């Protein structure tokens, strides 16, 4: 028994009819090798949508500097090859229900960002240095993904399955919502900005102590407490490839550059640390262009250590 690959692609896109879903189920049950093929097809599908077009088209790719070209292409390749399936036993059916499933993991290295479509058709944009784990099929009562980093979600509405983003700090539960969540496990920061719909924030085993956000609100972790404020849309334009800087100090800007670009930045010029700046930068233009723009307003020089990929500000 064989299956048309176009049917699988339609399923990954969330466009399958009930008849096609039933055909896929029969195909998977008919042969153990089909489960491995399903995993392989899912990996290929996801890899096909995670190449960042802005990175491919960035001027740095067109430069004659061979080292810069190689570094850029390796970074693009890194986004693709880190996608993998943890195990080959993808679906095991018991009494017509899914009892077990493998997880797919995608990691976006520092200096990159990407987007993909989840099995239910929900869209997600992943920011720099972010890891997302998700099942190849949302077969449980909840559509659950695990996030370490920052992501922007456009969740397909489902009355039968709520959508849950698990992080090291708080979890977010929605039905059909557009929101941004930042939760890097190695930092104390946590923030969720809601653009449409409603979101519920809670900790594992303490769901009764939840906080609900309405559209236009942002919850940010301050100490041990979530504080709610009005959402600043400009803070989340990273998915468009933009860094919008509004009254941030030079030191805060360098931390942003460390997040968006593949560099460690060390400030050795104390005079510029507290000075504020307003402006807009394109991530695709690279860190050197961003620093040259800042030099129009700040008196500093910088030096790059190519061996350690570190930039020193003087």
One Martini backbone bead per residue (centre of mass of N, CA, C, O) as a GRO file, in nm:
protein
  314
    1UNK     BB    1   0.092   0.039   0.026
    2UNK     BB    2   0.041   0.360  -0.098
    3UNK     BB    3   0.125   0.720  -0.101
    4UNK     BB    4   0.067   1.036  -0.168
    5UNK     BB    5   0.266   1.304  -0.106
    6UNK     BB    6   0.046   1.527  -0.131
    7UNK     BB    7  -0.114   1.428   0.115
    8UNK     BB    8   0.103   1.487   0.325
    9UNK     BB    9   0.137   1.788   0.271
   10UNK     BB   10  -0.157   1.859   0.333
   11UNK     BB   11  -0.138   1.766   0.626
   12UNK     BB   12   0.095   1.959   0.720
   13UNK     BB   13  -0.094   2.216   0.637
   14UNK     BB   14  -0.403   2.144   0.734
   15UNK     BB   15  -0.589   2.032   0.454
   16UNK     BB   16  -0.724   1.779   0.529
   17UNK     BB   17  -0.938   1.542   0.497
   18UNK     BB   18  -1.099   1.285   0.643
   19UNK     BB   19  -1.019   1.081   0.425
   20UNK     BB   20  -0.712   1.138   0.430
   21UNK     BB   21  -0.666   1.074   0.727
   22UNK     BB   22  -0.759   0.778   0.705
   23UNK     BB   23  -0.546   0.694   0.495
   24UNK     BB   24  -0.299   0.752   0.669
   25UNK     BB   25  -0.369   0.558   0.899
   26UNK     BB   26  -0.369   0.299   0.728
   27UNK     BB   27  -0.080   0.327   0.621
   28UNK     BB   28   0.065   0.320   0.900
   29UNK     BB   29  -0.059   0.033   0.990
   30UNK     BB   30   0.059  -0.152   0.744
   31UNK     BB   31   0.364  -0.031   0.811
   32UNK     BB   32   0.655   0.045   0.976
   33UNK     BB   33   0.798   0.204   0.742
   34UNK     BB   34   0.586   0.433   0.719
   35UNK     BB   35   0.669   0.583   0.978
   36UNK     BB   36   0.950   0.661   0.879
   37UNK     BB   37   0.854   0.812   0.627
   38UNK     BB   38   0.689   1.023   0.774
   39UNK     BB   39   0.923   1.154   0.922
   40UNK     BB   40   1.089   1.231   0.673
   41UNK     BB   41   0.871   1.411   0.539
   42UNK     BB   42   0.847   1.613   0.774
   43UNK     BB   43   1.136   1.715   0.771
   44UNK     BB   44   1.138   1.817   0.479
   45UNK     BB   45   0.908   2.016   0.510
   46UNK     BB   46   1.030   2.197   0.734
   47UNK     BB   47   1.300   2.262   0.591
   48UNK     BB   48   1.157   2.416   0.343
   49UNK     BB   49   1.056   2.671   0.560
   50UNK     BB   50   1.342   2.777   0.728
   51UNK     BB   51   1.455   2.964   0.529
   52UNK     BB   52   1.593   3.281   0.535
   53UNK     BB   53   1.547   3.524   0.305
   54UNK     BB   54   1.709   3.762   0.421
   55UNK     BB   55   1.974   3.605   0.445
   56UNK     BB   56   2.006   3.540   0.145
   57UNK     BB   57   1.973   3.865   0.058
   58UNK     BB   58   2.200   3.971   0.194
   59UNK     BB   59   2.470   4.168   0.125
   60UNK     BB   60   2.689   3.974   0.249
   61UNK     BB   61   2.662   3.759   0.021
   62UNK     BB   62   2.769   3.972  -0.209
   63UNK     BB   63   3.032   3.974  -0.106
   64UNK     BB   64   3.386   3.918  -0.153
   65UNK     BB   65   3.408   3.808   0.124
   66UNK     BB   66   3.467   3.487   0.196
   67UNK     BB   67   3.429   3.463   0.502
   68UNK     BB   68   3.146   3.591   0.512
   69UNK     BB   69   3.008   3.392   0.323
   70UNK     BB   70   3.059   3.133   0.480
   71UNK     BB   71   2.925   3.219   0.744
   72UNK     BB   72   2.643   3.269   0.630
   73UNK     BB   73   2.592   2.983   0.508
   74UNK     BB   74   2.632   2.827   0.773
   75UNK     BB   75   2.397   2.961   0.924
   76UNK     BB   76   2.178   2.865   0.733
   77UNK     BB   77   2.241   2.562   0.756
   78UNK     BB   78   2.194   2.536   1.063
   79UNK     BB   79   1.886   2.568   1.056
   80UNK     BB   80   1.837   2.305   0.893
   81UNK     BB   81   2.009   2.065   1.044
   82UNK     BB   82   1.868   2.079   1.341
   83UNK     BB   83   1.647   1.915   1.229
   84UNK     BB   84   1.475   1.654   1.418
   85UNK     BB   85   1.407   1.318   1.509
   86UNK     BB   86   1.312   1.145   1.812
   87UNK     BB   87   1.291   0.891   1.645
   88UNK     BB   88   1.088   0.633   1.463
   89UNK     BB   89   0.841   0.596   1.646
   90UNK     BB   90   0.564   0.775   1.570
   91UNK     BB   91   0.315   0.570   1.556
   92UNK     BB   92   0.078   0.427   1.801
   93UNK     BB   93  -0.195   0.220   1.791
   94UNK     BB   94  -0.477   0.215   2.030
   95UNK     BB   95  -0.794   0.181   1.975
   96UNK     BB   96  -0.760   0.423   1.755
   97UNK     BB   97  -0.527   0.563   1.918
   98UNK     BB   98  -0.287   0.779   2.020
   99UNK     BB   99   0.000   0.687   2.230
  100UNK     BB  100   0.249   0.787   2.045
  101UNK     BB  101   0.519   1.036   1.995
  102UNK     BB  102   0.728   1.228   1.828
  103UNK     BB  103   0.975   1.480   1.831
  104UNK     BB  104   1.041   1.799   1.714
  105UNK     BB  105   1.345   1.993   1.647
  106UNK     BB  106   1.426   2.348   1.661
  107UNK     BB  107   1.720   2.553   1.592
  108UNK     BB  108   1.818   2.895   1.635
  109UNK     BB  109   2.074   3.069   1.585
  110UNK     BB  110   2.263   3.312   1.628
  111UNK     BB  111   2.159   3.562   1.392
  112UNK     BB  112   1.872   3.433   1.356
  113UNK     BB  113   1.566   3.352   1.170
  114UNK     BB  114   1.232   3.192   1.160
  115UNK     BB  115   0.982   2.981   0.992
  116UNK     BB  116   0.671   2.787   1.054
  117UNK     BB  117   0.453   2.505   1.022
  118UNK     BB  118   0.230   2.349   1.193
  119UNK     BB  119   0.025   2.072   1.193
  120UNK     BB  120  -0.241   2.283   1.234
  121UNK     BB  121  -0.137   2.567   1.077
  122UNK     BB  122   0.032   2.712   1.253
  123UNK     BB  123   0.225   3.000   1.309
  124UNK     BB  124   0.594   3.044   1.342
  125UNK     BB  125   0.832   3.261   1.490
  126UNK     BB  126   1.190   3.255   1.527
  127UNK     BB  127   1.433   3.359   1.715
  128UNK     BB  128   1.719   3.403   1.834
  129UNK     BB  129   1.824   3.143   2.011
  130UNK     BB  130   1.597   2.910   1.944
  131UNK     BB  131   1.376   2.652   2.086
  132UNK     BB  132   1.161   2.397   1.933
  133UNK     BB  133   0.903   2.170   2.043
  134UNK     BB  134   0.717   1.923   1.843
  135UNK     BB  135   0.475   1.749   1.707
  136UNK     BB  136   0.375   1.593   1.414
  137UNK     BB  137   0.110   1.543   1.596
  138UNK     BB  138  -0.204   1.659   1.721
  139UNK     BB  139  -0.351   1.408   1.942
  140UNK     BB  140  -0.427   1.551   2.183
  141UNK     BB  141  -0.609   1.765   2.382
  142UNK     BB  142  -0.338   1.919   2.340
  143UNK     BB  143  -0.136   2.171   2.189
  144UNK     BB  144   0.203   2.102   2.247
  145UNK     BB  145   0.480   2.318   2.322
  146UNK     BB  146   0.838   2.392   2.338
  147UNK     BB  147   1.015   2.680   2.487
  148UNK     BB  148   1.346   2.837   2.408
  149UNK     BB  149   1.281   3.176   2.390
  150UNK     BB  150   1.150   3.331   2.089
  151UNK     BB  151   0.797   3.378   1.986
  152UNK     BB  152   0.557   3.394   1.712
  153UNK     BB  153   0.201   3.347   1.716
  154UNK     BB  154  -0.044   3.182   1.486
  155UNK     BB  155  -0.335   3.043   1.593
  156UNK     BB  156  -0.536   2.795   1.532
  157UNK     BB  157  -0.857   2.738   1.569
  158UNK     BB  158  -0.987   2.524   1.851
  159UNK     BB  159  -1.243   2.375   2.037
  160UNK     BB  160  -1.086   2.093   2.111
  161UNK     BB  161  -0.786   2.241   2.107
  162UNK     BB  162  -0.566   2.361   2.289
  163UNK     BB  163  -0.288   2.593   2.320
  164UNK     BB  164   0.052   2.512   2.436
  165UNK     BB  165   0.317   2.693   2.599
  166UNK     BB  166   0.619   2.577   2.717
  167UNK     BB  167   0.820   2.687   2.993
  168UNK     BB  168   1.046   2.756   3.254
  169UNK     BB  169   0.817   2.956   3.382
  170UNK     BB  170   0.567   2.976   3.178
  171UNK     BB  171   0.244   2.920   3.058
  172UNK     BB  172   0.051   2.912   2.747
  173UNK     BB  173  -0.308   2.947   2.686
  174UNK     BB  174  -0.502   2.875   2.387
  175UNK     BB  175  -0.701   2.880   2.089
  176UNK     BB  176  -0.707   3.169   1.905
  177UNK     BB  177  -0.394   3.334   1.857
  178UNK     BB  178  -0.188   3.637   1.893
  179UNK     BB  179   0.159   3.599   1.999
  180UNK     BB  180   0.429   3.681   2.227
  181UNK     BB  181   0.722   3.490   2.349
  182UNK     BB  182   0.960   3.528   2.624
  183UNK     BB  183   1.190   3.237   2.726
  184UNK     BB  184   1.485   3.224   2.849
  185UNK     BB  185   1.642   2.997   3.053
  186UNK     BB  186   1.923   3.187   3.101
  187UNK     BB  187   1.706   3.395   3.201
  188UNK     BB  188   1.479   3.606   3.393
  189UNK     BB  189   1.308   3.646   3.150
  190UNK     BB  190   0.949   3.738   3.092
  191UNK     BB  191   0.718   3.756   2.803
  192UNK     BB  192   0.375   3.856   2.705
  193UNK     BB  193   0.218   3.936   2.393
  194UNK     BB  194  -0.108   4.052   2.299
  195UNK     BB  195  -0.309   4.091   1.995
  196UNK     BB  196  -0.513   3.843   1.995
  197UNK     BB  197  -0.746   3.756   2.207
  198UNK     BB  198  -0.656   3.505   2.457
  199UNK     BB  199  -0.453   3.453   2.760
  200UNK     BB  200  -0.300   3.198   2.968
  201UNK     BB  201  -0.110   3.220   3.268
  202UNK     BB  202   0.108   2.955   3.402
  203UNK     BB  203   0.202   2.710   3.624
  204UNK     BB  204   0.302   2.427   3.709
  205UNK     BB  205   0.061   2.307   3.939
  206UNK     BB  206  -0.070   2.638   3.916
  207UNK     BB  207  -0.339   2.709   3.745
  208UNK     BB  208  -0.516   2.870   3.962
  209UNK     BB  209  -0.279   3.116   3.929
  210UNK     BB  210  -0.381   3.275   3.693
  211UNK     BB  211  -0.332   3.483   3.394
  212UNK     BB  212  -0.512   3.725   3.206
  213UNK     BB  213  -0.511   3.831   2.868
  214UNK     BB  214  -0.557   4.101   2.659
  215UNK     BB  215  -0.569   4.277   2.400
  216UNK     BB  216  -0.279   4.487   2.430
  217UNK     BB  217  -0.120   4.306   2.635
  218UNK     BB  218   0.155   4.283   2.882
  219UNK     BB  219   0.357   4.035   3.038
  220UNK     BB  220   0.599   4.088   3.304
  221UNK     BB  221   0.876   3.982   3.473
  222UNK     BB  222   0.905   4.107   3.818
  223UNK     BB  223   1.072   3.907   3.969
  224UNK     BB  224   0.779   3.725   4.095
  225UNK     BB  225   0.602   3.919   3.903
  226UNK     BB  226   0.331   3.990   3.705
  227UNK     BB  227   0.321   4.263   3.474
  228UNK     BB  228   0.086   4.487   3.336
  229UNK     BB  229   0.079   4.625   3.001
  230UNK     BB  230   0.115   4.799   2.727
  231UNK     BB  231   0.162   4.733   2.403
  232UNK     BB  232   0.461   4.739   2.201
  233UNK     BB  233   0.490   4.676   1.877
  234UNK     BB  234   0.798   4.749   1.818
  235UNK     BB  235   0.917   4.508   1.999
  236UNK     BB  236   0.794   4.287   1.752
  237UNK     BB  237   0.968   4.340   1.462
  238UNK     BB  238   1.170   4.102   1.421
  239UNK     BB  239   0.999   3.932   1.207
  240UNK     BB  240   1.072   4.175   0.991
  241UNK     BB  241   1.386   4.259   1.052
  242UNK     BB  242   1.354   4.461   1.307
  243UNK     BB  243   1.505   4.729   1.503
  244UNK     BB  244   1.346   4.901   1.762
  245UNK     BB  245   1.456   5.210   1.905
  246UNK     BB  246   1.342   5.332   2.239
  247UNK     BB  247   1.510   5.479   2.468
  248UNK     BB  248   1.798   5.343   2.473
  249UNK     BB  249   2.075   5.238   2.586
  250UNK     BB  250   2.375   5.138   2.486
  251UNK     BB  251   2.378   4.884   2.662
  252UNK     BB  252   2.102   4.775   2.565
  253UNK     BB  253   2.176   4.760   2.265
  254UNK     BB  254   2.408   4.550   2.296
  255UNK     BB  255   2.220   4.328   2.397
  256UNK     BB  256   2.056   4.314   2.139
  257UNK     BB  257   2.292   4.243   1.951
  258UNK     BB  258   2.360   3.978   2.098
  259UNK     BB  259   2.081   3.851   2.017
  260UNK     BB  260   2.079   3.906   1.685
  261UNK     BB  261   2.384   3.852   1.683
  262UNK     BB  262   2.697   3.668   1.626
  263UNK     BB  263   2.792   3.827   1.915
  264UNK     BB  264   3.023   3.954   2.136
  265UNK     BB  265   2.985   4.241   2.362
  266UNK     BB  266   3.235   4.476   2.479
  267UNK     BB  267   3.247   4.743   2.709
  268UNK     BB  268   3.519   5.013   2.738
  269UNK     BB  269   3.309   5.266   2.728
  270UNK     BB  270   3.162   5.447   2.983
  271UNK     BB  271   3.040   5.710   2.838
  272UNK     BB  272   2.807   5.540   2.658
  273UNK     BB  273   2.618   5.354   2.831
  274UNK     BB  274   2.372   5.582   2.909
  275UNK     BB  275   2.307   5.659   2.634
  276UNK     BB  276   2.056   5.750   2.419
  277UNK     BB  277   1.827   5.598   2.161
  278UNK     BB  278   1.683   5.644   1.830
  279UNK     BB  279   1.564   5.377   1.603
  280UNK     BB  280   1.631   5.190   1.286
  281UNK     BB  281   1.701   4.842   1.209
  282UNK     BB  282   1.850   4.594   1.009
  283UNK     BB  283   1.942   4.274   1.049
  284UNK     BB  284   2.060   4.212   0.755
  285UNK     BB  285   2.299   4.436   0.776
  286UNK     BB  286   2.436   4.402   1.040
  287UNK     BB  287   2.661   4.493   1.288
  288UNK     BB  288   2.841   4.699   1.140
  289UNK     BB  289   2.618   4.885   1.044
  290UNK     BB  290   2.495   4.944   1.323
  291UNK     BB  291   2.753   5.076   1.444
  292UNK     BB  292   2.782   5.303   1.232
  293UNK     BB  293   2.518   5.441   1.302
  294UNK     BB  294   2.594   5.503   1.602
  295UNK     BB  295   2.846   5.686   1.533
  296UNK     BB  296   2.667   5.942   1.468
  297UNK     BB  297   2.596   5.967   1.805
  298UNK     BB  298   2.862   5.819   1.897
  299UNK     BB  299   3.174   5.811   2.073
  300UNK     BB  300   3.327   5.543   1.902
  301UNK     BB  301   3.501   5.237   1.892
  302UNK     BB  302   3.591   4.925   1.715
  303UNK     BB  303   3.677   4.571   1.770
  304UNK     BB  304   3.755   4.262   1.609
  305UNK     BB  305   3.753   3.918   1.708
  306UNK     BB  306   3.761   3.651   1.498
  307UNK     BB  307   3.825   3.405   1.687
  308UNK     BB  308   3.576   3.492   1.908
  309UNK     BB  309   3.350   3.686   1.807
  310UNK     BB  310   3.444   3.975   1.925
  311UNK     BB  311   3.334   4.299   2.047
  312UNK     BB  312   3.502   4.609   2.102
  313UNK     BB  313   3.435   4.896   2.298
  314UNK     BB  314   3.599   5.245   2.288
   0.00000   0.00000   0.00000
